[in-house]
Amino acid sequence: GHLFQLESHKFERGRGRCPFDPSSSFTSILIGGELFTGLYSDYWGRDAALFRTMNRMVHLRTEPDNERLLKEPKFIGSYMIPDNEDHDDNKVYFFFTEKALEAETSTHAIYTRVGRVCANDMGGQRVLVNKWTTFLKTRLVCSVPGRNGIDTHFDELEDVFLLQTRDNKNPVIFGLFNTTSNIFRGYAICVYHMASVRAAFNGPYAHKEGPEYHWALYERKVPYPRPGSCASKVNGGLYTTTKDYPDEAVHFARSHPLMYQPIKPVHKRPILVKTDGKYNLKQIAVDRVEAEDGQYDVLFIGT
Ligand SMILES: *[C@@H]1O[C@H](CO)[C@@H](O)[C@H](O)[C@H]1NC(C)=O
């Protein structure tokens, strides 16, 4: 859905800009002349990555063959959401599903994720050259609390909608989810505030000591600058590019892309659940309207 000008008489590569197979999942956002995409870039549909391609900045991508970063993702959406007035602190958020390595089953369960990068990431100098050094992700939970503590999860994100508010740093996020279970079928809509998104990314990292260990809470010292933070003035201005980040911080980011805490929806439950099985719900849009007795969010849910 994006148009951009290509120079004539110049050889242009499509890799990283459009999916090899148009039927595979794809997301893109154009920010200040830079194209951010999530796509499968090869014929075999194995090389899934988040890219930044265009003219001005260096081309970046997720490190290939690192399943900790992305495992068979389905890309749903991408948005730039600023954290503050400092443009160097701008972050791009990717919504996708993937096979969750931390789910302790032989066939990995599907989870919905929010991943994010700094828009001004320049990659590393010695490690992660031309790769994201600021990528982090966490689970986006949409579940109905059950008796005896067992929740019903809606793990398959179908669509996401950002409702802009007067404050561009704090849009309201609406997610339309499907279940992945073959026993229980249904859809749910969950709402998230940016405060919970930021809290998860500012929280503890998940850690895996070795192949025989479970993913657990990382409790030791976190390197500086904190992995996932941008080279910006608000972060102390000590670093003006991620290329100057100490190797230790870049190594840590590479091995700890997953946050320990998931993002929970407003009121810790969906605002709508549909289990009648009549429709295959695929898209959502939201309009906030003023009525005589207050404000309403009108949901448009498409098949
Ligand atoms: C939701 O999940 C069910 C079961 O896996 C599947 O049959 C259905 O196509 C899914 N709906 C959409 C909109 O993809």
XYZ file of C-alpha atoms and ligand atoms in Angstrom, residues 74 156-158 176-182 184-187 279-283 302-303, ligand 1:
36
model
C 2.854 -13.863 10.296
C -3.737 -15.569 16.782
C -3.798 -11.868 15.935
C -5.862 -11.269 12.782
C -8.755 -8.700 16.791
C -7.733 -12.201 17.837
C -8.639 -15.756 16.872
C -8.060 -18.875 18.951
C -5.469 -21.436 17.875
C -7.264 -24.324 19.590
C -9.235 -26.818 17.482
C -12.571 -24.056 21.253
C -13.235 -21.651 18.386
C -13.803 -17.974 18.766
C -12.735 -14.377 18.393
C -18.264 -15.576 10.684
C -14.564 -15.582 9.925
C -13.534 -12.219 11.343
C -10.543 -10.645 9.664
C -10.490 -6.869 10.034
C -15.154 -7.208 8.894
C -15.199 -10.725 7.526
C -9.583 -18.699 12.966
O -9.116 -19.962 13.347
C -9.840 -21.056 12.788
C -9.288 -22.322 13.402
O -7.893 -22.423 13.289
C -9.719 -21.022 11.266
O -10.499 -22.050 10.681
C -10.201 -19.666 10.754
O -9.976 -19.559 9.360
C -9.473 -18.530 11.467
N -10.045 -17.252 11.041
C -9.418 -16.382 10.257
C -10.132 -15.106 10.002
O -8.301 -16.598 9.816
